Structure formats: structure tokens, C-alpha cells
Coordinates of C-alpha atoms in Angstrom, one line a residue:
M1 CA 154.6 15.0 1.5
K2 CA 151.7 17.4 0.8
T3 CA 150.5 15.2 4.7
L4 CA 153.8 16.6 6.1
L5 CA 153.3 20.5 5.1
Q6 CA 149.9 20.0 6.2
I7 CA 150.7 19.5 9.4
I8 CA 153.9 21.6 9.3
V9 CA 151.7 24.2 8.5
R10 CA 148.8 24.2 10.8
Y11 CA 151.3 24.0 13.5
A12 CA 153.2 26.6 12.8
L13 CA 150.6 28.6 12.4
S14 CA 149.0 27.8 15.9
A15 CA 152.6 28.5 17.2
V16 CA 152.7 32.2 15.7
G17 CA 149.3 32.7 16.9
V18 CA 150.0 31.3 20.5
L19 CA 153.7 33.5 20.2
L20 CA 151.4 36.3 19.0
L21 CA 149.3 36.4 21.9
L22 CA 152.0 36.3 24.4
I23 CA 153.5 39.7 23.1
G24 CA 150.2 41.6 23.3
V25 CA 150.1 40.1 26.8
N26 CA 153.6 41.2 27.8
V27 CA 153.5 44.9 25.6
A28 CA 150.1 45.4 27.9
A29 CA 151.6 44.6 30.5
L30 CA 154.6 46.5 29.6
V31 CA 152.4 50.1 28.9
S32 CA 150.6 49.3 32.4
Y33 CA 153.6 49.0 34.5
T34 CA 155.0 52.3 32.6
I35 CA 151.6 54.0 33.3
T36 CA 151.8 53.0 36.5
V37 CA 155.1 54.2 37.4
T38 CA 154.6 57.6 35.7
Q39 CA 151.8 58.3 38.2
S40 CA 153.1 57.2 41.3
Q41 CA 156.8 57.9 41.0
R42 CA 158.5 60.8 40.3
T43 CA 161.8 60.8 38.5
P44 CA 165.3 62.1 39.0
M45 CA 164.6 64.7 36.4
E46 CA 161.6 66.0 38.5
Y47 CA 163.6 66.0 41.4
H48 CA 165.8 68.1 39.3
I49 CA 163.2 70.8 37.6
R50 CA 162.1 71.3 41.2
D51 CA 165.2 71.9 43.1
L52 CA 166.8 73.9 40.0
T53 CA 163.7 76.6 40.3
H54 CA 163.4 76.5 43.8
A55 CA 167.5 77.3 44.3
L56 CA 166.9 80.4 41.4
V57 CA 166.6 83.4 43.2
Q58 CA 165.4 87.3 42.6
T59 CA 168.0 89.8 44.0
S60 CA 168.3 93.6 43.4
A61 CA 171.2 93.0 40.7
G62 CA 168.7 90.4 39.2
W63 CA 168.0 86.7 38.8
T64 CA 170.9 84.4 40.6
L65 CA 171.6 81.0 40.5
P66 CA 173.6 79.2 43.6
E67 CA 177.2 77.9 42.4
S68 CA 176.5 74.1 43.1
A69 CA 173.1 74.6 41.3
L70 CA 174.4 76.2 38.5
Q71 CA 177.1 73.2 38.2
D72 CA 174.2 70.7 38.6
M73 CA 172.6 72.3 36.2
Q74 CA 175.4 72.8 33.5
E75 CA 176.2 68.9 33.8
N76 CA 172.6 67.8 33.2
Y77 CA 171.0 69.8 30.9
A78 CA 172.2 71.6 27.5
W79 CA 170.7 75.0 28.1
A80 CA 168.2 76.9 30.6
M81 CA 165.9 80.5 30.6
L82 CA 163.4 81.9 32.6
L83 CA 160.2 83.6 31.1
D84 CA 158.2 86.6 32.6
P85 CA 154.5 86.8 32.0
E86 CA 155.3 88.7 28.7
G87 CA 157.0 86.0 27.5
Q88 CA 160.5 87.6 27.9
V89 CA 163.5 86.1 28.5
V90 CA 164.8 87.6 31.8
W91 CA 167.7 85.1 32.9
S92 CA 169.5 82.2 30.7
D93 CA 172.4 79.8 30.7
R94 CA 174.3 79.2 27.4
L95 CA 170.9 79.8 25.6
P96 CA 171.7 80.0 22.2
D97 CA 171.1 83.2 20.0
T98 CA 168.7 82.0 18.1
L99 CA 166.2 81.3 20.6
N100 CA 166.6 84.4 23.1
H101 CA 163.8 86.4 21.9
R102 CA 160.3 86.8 23.1
Y103 CA 157.6 84.0 23.4
S104 CA 153.7 84.1 22.5
P105 CA 151.3 82.1 25.2
A106 CA 150.8 79.8 22.2
Q107 CA 154.7 78.9 21.5
V108 CA 155.1 78.5 25.3
A109 CA 152.0 75.8 25.8
S110 CA 153.6 74.2 22.7
F111 CA 157.0 73.9 23.8
T112 CA 156.3 72.9 27.4
R113 CA 154.5 69.7 26.1
W114 CA 156.8 68.6 23.2
Y115 CA 159.8 70.3 21.8
L116 CA 161.5 73.5 21.0
A117 CA 163.4 74.0 18.2
D118 CA 164.3 69.8 18.5
Y119 CA 165.4 70.1 22.2
P120 CA 163.4 68.5 24.7
V121 CA 162.8 70.9 27.0
Y122 CA 161.0 70.9 30.1
A123 CA 159.4 73.6 32.3
Y124 CA 158.5 74.7 35.9
Q125 CA 156.5 77.2 37.5
K126 CA 158.7 80.1 39.5
G127 CA 156.6 82.6 40.8
D128 CA 154.7 84.2 37.4
C129 CA 157.7 83.4 35.7
L130 CA 158.6 80.1 33.9
L131 CA 161.7 78.4 34.4
V132 CA 162.6 76.3 31.0
L133 CA 165.0 73.4 31.0
A134 CA 166.1 72.0 27.8
N135 CA 168.2 68.4 27.3
P136 CA 170.5 67.8 24.2
K137 CA 168.7 67.0 20.6
G138 CA 168.0 63.4 20.4
S139 CA 168.7 62.7 23.9
R140 CA 165.3 61.9 25.2
W141 CA 161.5 60.8 23.8
K142 CA 159.2 63.3 24.7
Y143 CA 155.5 62.7 23.7
P144 CA 153.3 62.8 27.2
V145 CA 150.3 60.2 27.4
E146 CA 147.3 61.2 29.0
M147 CA 144.4 59.4 30.6
D148 CA 141.9 60.7 33.3
F149 CA 142.5 58.6 36.7
H150 CA 138.9 56.7 36.8
T151 CA 139.2 54.8 33.5
L152 CA 143.3 54.4 34.4
N153 CA 142.3 52.7 37.9
D154 CA 139.7 50.9 36.3
L155 CA 142.0 49.6 34.0
L156 CA 144.6 48.2 36.2
R157 CA 141.9 46.5 38.3
K158 CA 140.6 45.0 35.6
F159 CA 144.3 43.7 34.2
P160 CA 145.4 40.8 36.1
V161 CA 141.8 39.2 35.2
W162 CA 142.2 40.3 31.6
V163 CA 145.7 38.6 31.4
A164 CA 144.4 35.2 33.3
C165 CA 141.5 35.0 30.8
N166 CA 144.0 35.7 27.6
L167 CA 146.2 32.7 29.4
L168 CA 143.4 30.4 30.2
L169 CA 142.2 31.1 26.2
A170 CA 145.9 30.1 25.0
I171 CA 145.9 27.4 27.4
L172 CA 142.7 26.1 26.1
L173 CA 143.0 26.4 22.4
I174 CA 146.4 24.2 22.8
L175 CA 144.6 21.5 24.5
L176 CA 142.0 21.4 21.8
S177 CA 145.0 21.5 19.4
S178 CA 146.9 18.7 20.9
I179 CA 143.6 16.6 21.9
R180 CA 142.6 16.8 18.2
F181 CA 146.4 15.9 17.1
F182 CA 146.1 13.2 19.8
R183 CA 143.3 11.3 18.5
S184 CA 144.3 11.6 14.9
I185 CA 147.7 10.0 15.8
R186 CA 146.2 7.6 17.8
R187 CA 144.2 6.4 14.8
I188 CA 147.0 6.3 12.7
A189 CA 149.2 4.4 15.7
G190 CA 146.1 2.1 15.7
G191 CA 146.7 1.4 12.0
L192 CA 150.1 0.7 12.5
S193 CA 149.8 -2.0 15.2
D194 CA 147.0 -3.8 13.1
L195 CA 149.2 -3.6 9.8
A196 CA 152.1 -5.0 12.2
E197 CA 149.8 -8.2 13.2
E198 CA 148.4 -8.5 9.6
Q199 CA 145.0 -7.2 10.1
S200 CA 142.8 -5.6 7.8
V201 CA 143.1 -1.6 8.4
F202 CA 140.7 1.5 7.5
L203 CA 141.0 4.4 8.8
P204 CA 138.5 7.4 8.1
E205 CA 140.6 9.7 5.4
K206 CA 139.5 12.9 7.1
G207 CA 141.0 16.2 8.7
V208 CA 144.7 16.9 8.3
F209 CA 146.0 13.4 8.3
S210 CA 143.4 12.2 5.7
S211 CA 146.3 11.8 3.0
L212 CA 148.3 9.6 5.6
C213 CA 144.8 7.7 6.6
H214 CA 144.5 6.8 2.7
D215 CA 148.1 5.9 2.4
L216 CA 147.9 3.3 5.2
N217 CA 144.6 2.2 3.9
M218 CA 145.7 1.6 0.6
T219 CA 148.7 -0.1 1.9
S220 CA 146.7 -2.5 4.1
V221 CA 144.7 -3.5 0.7
H222 CA 147.9 -4.4 -1.3
L223 CA 149.4 -6.3 1.5
R224 CA 146.4 -8.2 2.3
H225 CA 146.3 -8.8 -1.5
K226 CA 149.9 -10.3 -1.1
Q227 CA 149.3 -12.0 2.2
E228 CA 146.6 -14.0 0.3
L229 CA 148.6 -14.6 -2.7
L230 CA 151.3 -16.2 -0.5
N231 CA 148.8 -18.3 1.1
R232 CA 147.9 -19.4 -1.9
R233 CA 151.2 -20.5 -3.2
D234 CA 152.3 -21.7 0.1
R235 CA 149.3 -24.0 0.0
M236 CA 149.8 -24.7 -3.4
R237 CA 153.3 -25.8 -2.3
T238 CA 152.6 -28.1 0.4
E239 CA 149.5 -29.8 -1.7
W240 CA 152.0 -30.4 -4.6
I241 CA 155.0 -31.8 -2.4
A242 CA 152.1 -33.9 -0.7
G243 CA 150.4 -35.1 -4.0
V244 CA 154.2 -35.7 -5.7
S245 CA 154.8 -37.8 -2.3
H246 CA 152.0 -39.5 -2.5
D247 CA 152.1 -41.0 -6.2
V248 CA 155.9 -41.8 -5.7
R249 CA 154.9 -43.6 -3.0
T250 CA 153.3 -46.6 -4.3
P251 CA 155.8 -47.6 -7.6
L252 CA 158.7 -47.2 -5.0
T253 CA 156.8 -49.4 -2.6
I254 CA 156.5 -51.7 -5.5
I255 CA 160.2 -51.2 -6.6
L256 CA 161.7 -52.0 -2.5
G257 CA 159.5 -55.0 -2.2
T258 CA 160.8 -56.4 -5.5
A259 CA 164.6 -55.4 -4.3
A260 CA 163.5 -57.6 -1.3
Q261 CA 162.1 -60.5 -3.1
L262 CA 165.1 -60.5 -5.2
E263 CA 168.0 -60.0 -2.7
A264 CA 166.1 -63.2 -0.6
D265 CA 166.0 -65.0 -3.6
P266 CA 168.3 -68.5 -2.9
N267 CA 169.0 -69.1 -6.7
S268 CA 170.5 -66.0 -7.0
T269 CA 174.3 -64.9 -7.7
P270 CA 176.2 -63.3 -4.8
A271 CA 176.5 -60.7 -7.4
Y272 CA 173.1 -60.3 -8.3
T273 CA 172.3 -60.4 -4.0
Q274 CA 174.3 -57.8 -3.9
K275 CA 172.9 -55.5 -6.4
A276 CA 168.9 -56.1 -5.3
R277 CA 170.6 -55.0 -1.6
T278 CA 171.8 -51.8 -3.4
I279 CA 168.2 -50.9 -4.9
R280 CA 166.4 -51.9 -1.4
I281 CA 168.9 -49.4 0.4
Q282 CA 168.7 -46.5 -1.6
G283 CA 165.2 -47.3 -2.2
E284 CA 164.6 -47.1 1.5
R285 CA 166.9 -43.8 1.5
L286 CA 165.0 -42.1 -1.3
R287 CA 161.4 -43.1 0.6
R288 CA 163.0 -41.4 4.0
L289 CA 164.0 -38.3 1.7
I290 CA 160.3 -37.8 0.6
E291 CA 159.2 -38.2 3.9
D292 CA 161.0 -35.7 5.3
L293 CA 160.4 -33.5 2.4
N294 CA 157.0 -33.7 3.3
L295 CA 157.2 -33.4 7.1
A296 CA 159.5 -29.9 6.3
S297 CA 157.0 -28.6 4.1
K298 CA 153.9 -29.1 6.7
L299 CA 156.2 -27.7 9.4
T300 CA 157.2 -24.9 7.5
Y301 CA 154.2 -24.0 6.6
E302 CA 152.6 -25.0 9.9
A303 CA 150.4 -27.6 8.5
Q304 CA 151.6 -30.3 10.9
P305 CA 149.7 -30.5 13.9
L306 CA 151.7 -30.7 17.0
R307 CA 150.2 -33.9 19.4
R308 CA 151.5 -33.1 22.5
E309 CA 151.8 -35.9 25.6
V310 CA 153.4 -36.2 29.1
L311 CA 156.2 -39.0 28.1
S312 CA 159.6 -40.0 29.6
L313 CA 162.6 -38.8 27.7
S314 CA 164.9 -41.4 29.5
A315 CA 162.3 -44.2 28.2
L316 CA 162.4 -42.9 24.5
L317 CA 166.1 -42.8 23.9
R318 CA 166.6 -46.4 25.4
Q319 CA 164.2 -47.4 23.2
L320 CA 165.6 -46.1 20.3
V321 CA 169.0 -47.1 20.8
T322 CA 167.5 -50.7 21.6
E323 CA 166.2 -50.5 18.5
F324 CA 169.4 -49.3 16.4
L325 CA 171.6 -51.9 17.9
N326 CA 169.1 -54.3 16.9
Q327 CA 169.3 -53.7 13.5
Q328 CA 173.0 -53.3 13.2
P329 CA 174.6 -54.9 16.4
T330 CA 178.2 -53.9 15.5
L331 CA 176.9 -50.1 15.8
A332 CA 179.4 -48.3 18.5
L333 CA 176.5 -46.4 19.9
S334 CA 176.4 -45.5 23.8
L335 CA 173.9 -44.3 25.5
E336 CA 174.0 -42.2 29.0
I337 CA 171.4 -40.5 31.3
S338 CA 172.0 -38.6 34.7
H339 CA 170.1 -39.8 37.6
A340 CA 168.2 -36.6 37.8
C341 CA 166.2 -37.1 34.2
E342 CA 165.1 -40.8 35.7
G343 CA 161.1 -40.3 36.1
T344 CA 161.5 -36.4 34.9
A345 CA 158.4 -35.7 32.4
L346 CA 158.8 -34.3 29.1
E347 CA 155.6 -32.8 27.4
A348 CA 156.0 -33.3 23.8
D349 CA 154.5 -34.9 20.4
P350 CA 155.9 -38.4 20.7
A351 CA 156.1 -39.3 16.8
L352 CA 158.0 -35.6 15.9
L353 CA 160.6 -35.9 18.7
E354 CA 161.5 -39.5 17.9
R355 CA 161.8 -38.2 14.1
A356 CA 164.3 -35.7 15.5
I357 CA 166.6 -38.4 17.4
R358 CA 166.2 -40.3 14.8
N359 CA 167.3 -38.4 12.2
L360 CA 170.3 -37.1 14.4
I361 CA 171.6 -40.9 14.8
A362 CA 171.1 -41.6 11.5
N363 CA 173.0 -38.6 10.2
S364 CA 175.8 -40.0 12.5
M365 CA 175.8 -43.3 11.1
Q366 CA 175.3 -42.4 7.1
H367 CA 177.9 -39.7 7.2
T368 CA 180.6 -41.0 9.0
P369 CA 183.1 -44.1 8.4
A370 CA 182.2 -47.4 10.0
G371 CA 183.1 -48.1 13.4
T372 CA 182.7 -44.3 14.3
E373 CA 181.3 -44.0 17.8
I374 CA 177.9 -42.1 18.6
E375 CA 177.4 -41.0 22.1
I376 CA 174.2 -39.7 23.5
R377 CA 173.8 -38.1 27.1
L378 CA 170.9 -36.8 28.7
E379 CA 170.8 -34.2 31.0
T380 CA 169.0 -31.6 32.9
N381 CA 170.1 -28.2 34.1
G382 CA 166.7 -28.0 36.8
S383 CA 164.2 -26.4 33.8
C384 CA 165.3 -27.9 30.5
F385 CA 166.4 -31.2 29.5
M386 CA 170.4 -31.4 27.8
L387 CA 170.5 -33.8 25.0
S388 CA 173.9 -33.9 23.2
I389 CA 174.5 -36.3 20.4
C390 CA 178.5 -36.6 19.8
D391 CA 179.8 -38.9 17.3
T392 CA 183.5 -39.1 16.0
G393 CA 183.7 -38.8 12.4
G394 CA 184.9 -35.8 10.2
G395 CA 182.3 -33.3 11.9
Y396 CA 179.4 -31.2 9.8
P397 CA 180.7 -29.6 6.3
Q398 CA 181.0 -25.9 6.7
E399 CA 178.4 -25.3 4.3
V400 CA 175.9 -27.3 6.3
L401 CA 176.8 -26.2 9.4
N402 CA 176.4 -22.0 8.2
A403 CA 172.9 -23.1 6.9
L404 CA 172.0 -25.4 10.1
N405 CA 172.9 -22.2 12.1
R406 CA 171.2 -19.8 10.8
P407 CA 167.6 -18.1 11.5
L408 CA 165.0 -20.3 10.3
E409 CA 163.1 -19.0 7.5
K410 CA 159.8 -19.9 5.8
E411 CA 161.7 -21.6 2.6
L412 CA 162.5 -25.3 2.7
P413 CA 166.3 -26.0 3.0
T414 CA 168.5 -26.6 -0.3
H415 CA 170.3 -28.9 1.7
G416 CA 170.8 -31.1 5.2
L417 CA 167.0 -31.6 5.2
G418 CA 167.0 -34.1 8.0
L419 CA 168.8 -32.3 10.6
A420 CA 167.0 -28.8 9.2
I421 CA 163.8 -30.9 10.4
V422 CA 165.6 -31.5 13.5
R423 CA 165.9 -27.9 14.3
Q424 CA 162.2 -27.3 13.0
I425 CA 160.7 -29.9 15.6
I426 CA 162.9 -29.0 18.4
E427 CA 162.2 -25.3 17.7
L428 CA 158.4 -26.0 17.6
H429 CA 158.5 -27.6 21.1
G430 CA 159.8 -24.6 22.5
G431 CA 163.6 -25.5 22.7
T432 CA 166.6 -25.0 21.0
A433 CA 169.1 -26.6 18.6
A434 CA 172.5 -26.1 18.6
F435 CA 175.0 -27.8 15.9
C436 CA 179.0 -27.7 16.1
N437 CA 182.4 -29.2 15.5
T438 CA 184.5 -30.8 18.1
K439 CA 188.2 -32.4 18.0
E440 CA 186.8 -35.5 17.6
G441 CA 183.5 -35.0 15.1
A442 CA 180.2 -33.4 14.9
K443 CA 177.6 -32.6 17.9
C444 CA 174.4 -31.6 18.6
V445 CA 172.7 -30.2 21.5
L446 CA 169.0 -29.9 22.1
T447 CA 167.6 -28.2 24.9
L448 CA 163.7 -28.9 25.5
P449 CA 161.8 -27.4 28.4
L450 CA 160.6 -29.6 31.3
S451 CA 157.1 -29.7 31.5
S452 CA 155.2 -28.6 34.2
E453 CA 154.3 -32.0 35.9
G454 CA 158.2 -32.9 35.9
K455 CA 159.5 -29.6 37.1

């Protein structure tokens, strides 16, 4: 808040300074224009005074004014009087009684420049006499401005240059202020970009943005510390999962080996053999879960290297389908590959991609009734492989479907670990994995980009 207040005050003062400068320039221009007009042109009032003075004539009966001139004077002036050289009123029109008296030379000199009894008056010489015309009280501002023409002409010649210099100065001040502001903002913007890229930030804490730079520096320190804690936590979690997997693998191997021996013992009863088979199957399932947990941890925390090779996806699918059918001849598993996919290359990690496809087929086998049909179809749209695996089982449970289609987060899934690994592997290869339910059962569509050699 303090930084914002400093910024606001600084630029408010700059704006006020520029505004005052412009006001001064405009006032000077107005004064100069007024003086120029005053000296170069005569106003309509001057024309009235001159014409009325010329229209006033002296006859044997005294001073008279023609009817038209009298009417014009009465429409534009409050009263009029004519003074002789001694200051006596020798002719008047509507002159107030309080002003009908003799005027001394000092009084005449005073009111011809300013006011007479608050009447703004104007005088014009008529021979040896002086014609005085008055406007109504409060109708005009009358204070003459006096300046020698040499000074005035010099001022008028220099005025445009002076205005240009002031404008250039104002523009220069604005540019300098903007450059300083831009440099400060550029440093802060660079710091924000570094923060977004998880890089360390150290900005010089000076100038009007010193408080903001200090806050960014402290934020960088805190974020770096928290990132180190997160990295340490992730590393410890990965190491812990790998250690547990390794520790469990040895006794689990012994259990599986013993169960296999008991299952193959010809002297065992059918019930005893069935129990040994159950132990072996569940032990193998537990081993796969441990492997999935270890792999999911490595993929989540980017500890699994991606070893890309150019391979044939159609050949890999035929190999996997043959292997599954050899293990379970009664399995209703079919494979359909479009002609455009034959000979088309894919750049991928063979072990990870095989693991993803195995998990999908195994999921359809384990979570559907016996005799469920599983269909694998491989197509291409010219730029991507489209691999779909469908079954005629009951489909994915809704909570599993919601978990599979939500954005991937850097946290291990709470369930559906095998299918979550499929998403991780496919997205690691730059593809997508979409899960949905159809009228017949579950469906998963994998999209993988073709390699540059296969396009």
C-alpha cells in the first residue's frame, strides 16, 4: 500500500506540474493576444465616441447633437457631458445632478483613466473641449495596460519561441519520467516472469518501487525455500516407495515360488491345489500392484526416463494379443488393424507403451465377467494413431471414470492405479487417453502422434 501511495503521489505531482505549465502557456498566449488586438484594432466603442464627438456641433444657440446621434448615444451610454477648458459643463445629456459641477485638471486626469463616481467613462477631445461619455455602473472593467511598443513588439516576436521551448520542456520532462517508470516496471515484469518460471529473483531495492522490489525478493526467497521442501518431500516419497517395493519383492518372490510348487505337487488334493493357486494368483496381482505403484511414482515425479525408439505399433499389438491368447486360449480377444497403419512408424518407449496396453487389456479381463468380448482397433487419421480398446462388460464405475478424466495432478491416484498409469504414459508421449462408457461396456481411446519417419 505504501508503494502504491508513492506511485500515485509522484505521478499526481507530475500531472499537476504539466497542467500548471500548460495553464501558464495559455494565460501568456491569451494576454499576448489581448494586447495585440488592443493595439492593432479599434473597438466599436471607440467608433461610437469618435462619431458622437464629430456629430456634436456648436451653434449660436449652444452645443447640439443631431437626433440620430442623440438616440444612438442614449442607447449605448448612461449619460454624457462636454467640458470647456476651465472644466465647466457646457453641454450634457441625462447628467446626474451630483456630477454637474466644475472639474479641476487633476479630477479630469483621474476619471479619464479610470472611473467617475463608479461610472466607467471615456473621453474624446472636441477642439478645446472634452466630451465625456459614461457607461452604466458595473457594466465594464476599465484598467488600462501600458507598455512601450519596443518591449511589446520584442515580446511578440519571442512569444512563439518561448511557447515552443516550454512545450519541448514539458515533453522532455514527461519522456524522462516515462523512461524511469518504464525501466522500473521492466525490472519488475522481468522479476515476475522469473517467478513464473521458478527462477530466483533479486531486484535492486531503490527508487519509487523499492518496497515492491523488496516484496518480490522476499517472495522469491519463500518460494525457493518451499520448492526445496517440496522437492525433498517428493524425493523422499519416491525413494520410500522404491525401498518398500524392493523390500516386499523378496518375500513376495518366495511366497509365489512356494505357492507354485504346492500347486504343482501331484500328491496334493484338489482343494489344497486350489488354495495354492489362489495364493499364487493373488501374489502375482500384488506384485503387479507394487510395480504399478513404483512406476506411477516415477512418472508422477518425473523420475522415469523416456527411451524413445522408432517401432511398429501394429507389430507390438499382434505380439501382445498373441501372448494373451496363448496364456488364456478361451479369451474373447480380437484385433483389427487398418491397412494405413501397416508399416507406419511410431516413436515411443517400447517398454512403457507395452505396459500401458497391457494394463488396458488386463483391466478388461479382470473387471468383467467371464466370456466378455474385448476388441482392439488401430486406425490413423494421417497425423495420429487412434488405438481403441473396448469390452462388453459393465463399463467403468462412475467414480473411476470421473477420476480418469480429470486433469492430471502431481499426486498419486487413490484408486484405478493401472489406468492412471496409462494416462501418464500416453501423455508423456505427447498423446491423449480418453475413457468413456458405451452401451456395450467400457471404452478407452489412445491418441499417439506419428513419428516424423512414419508421416
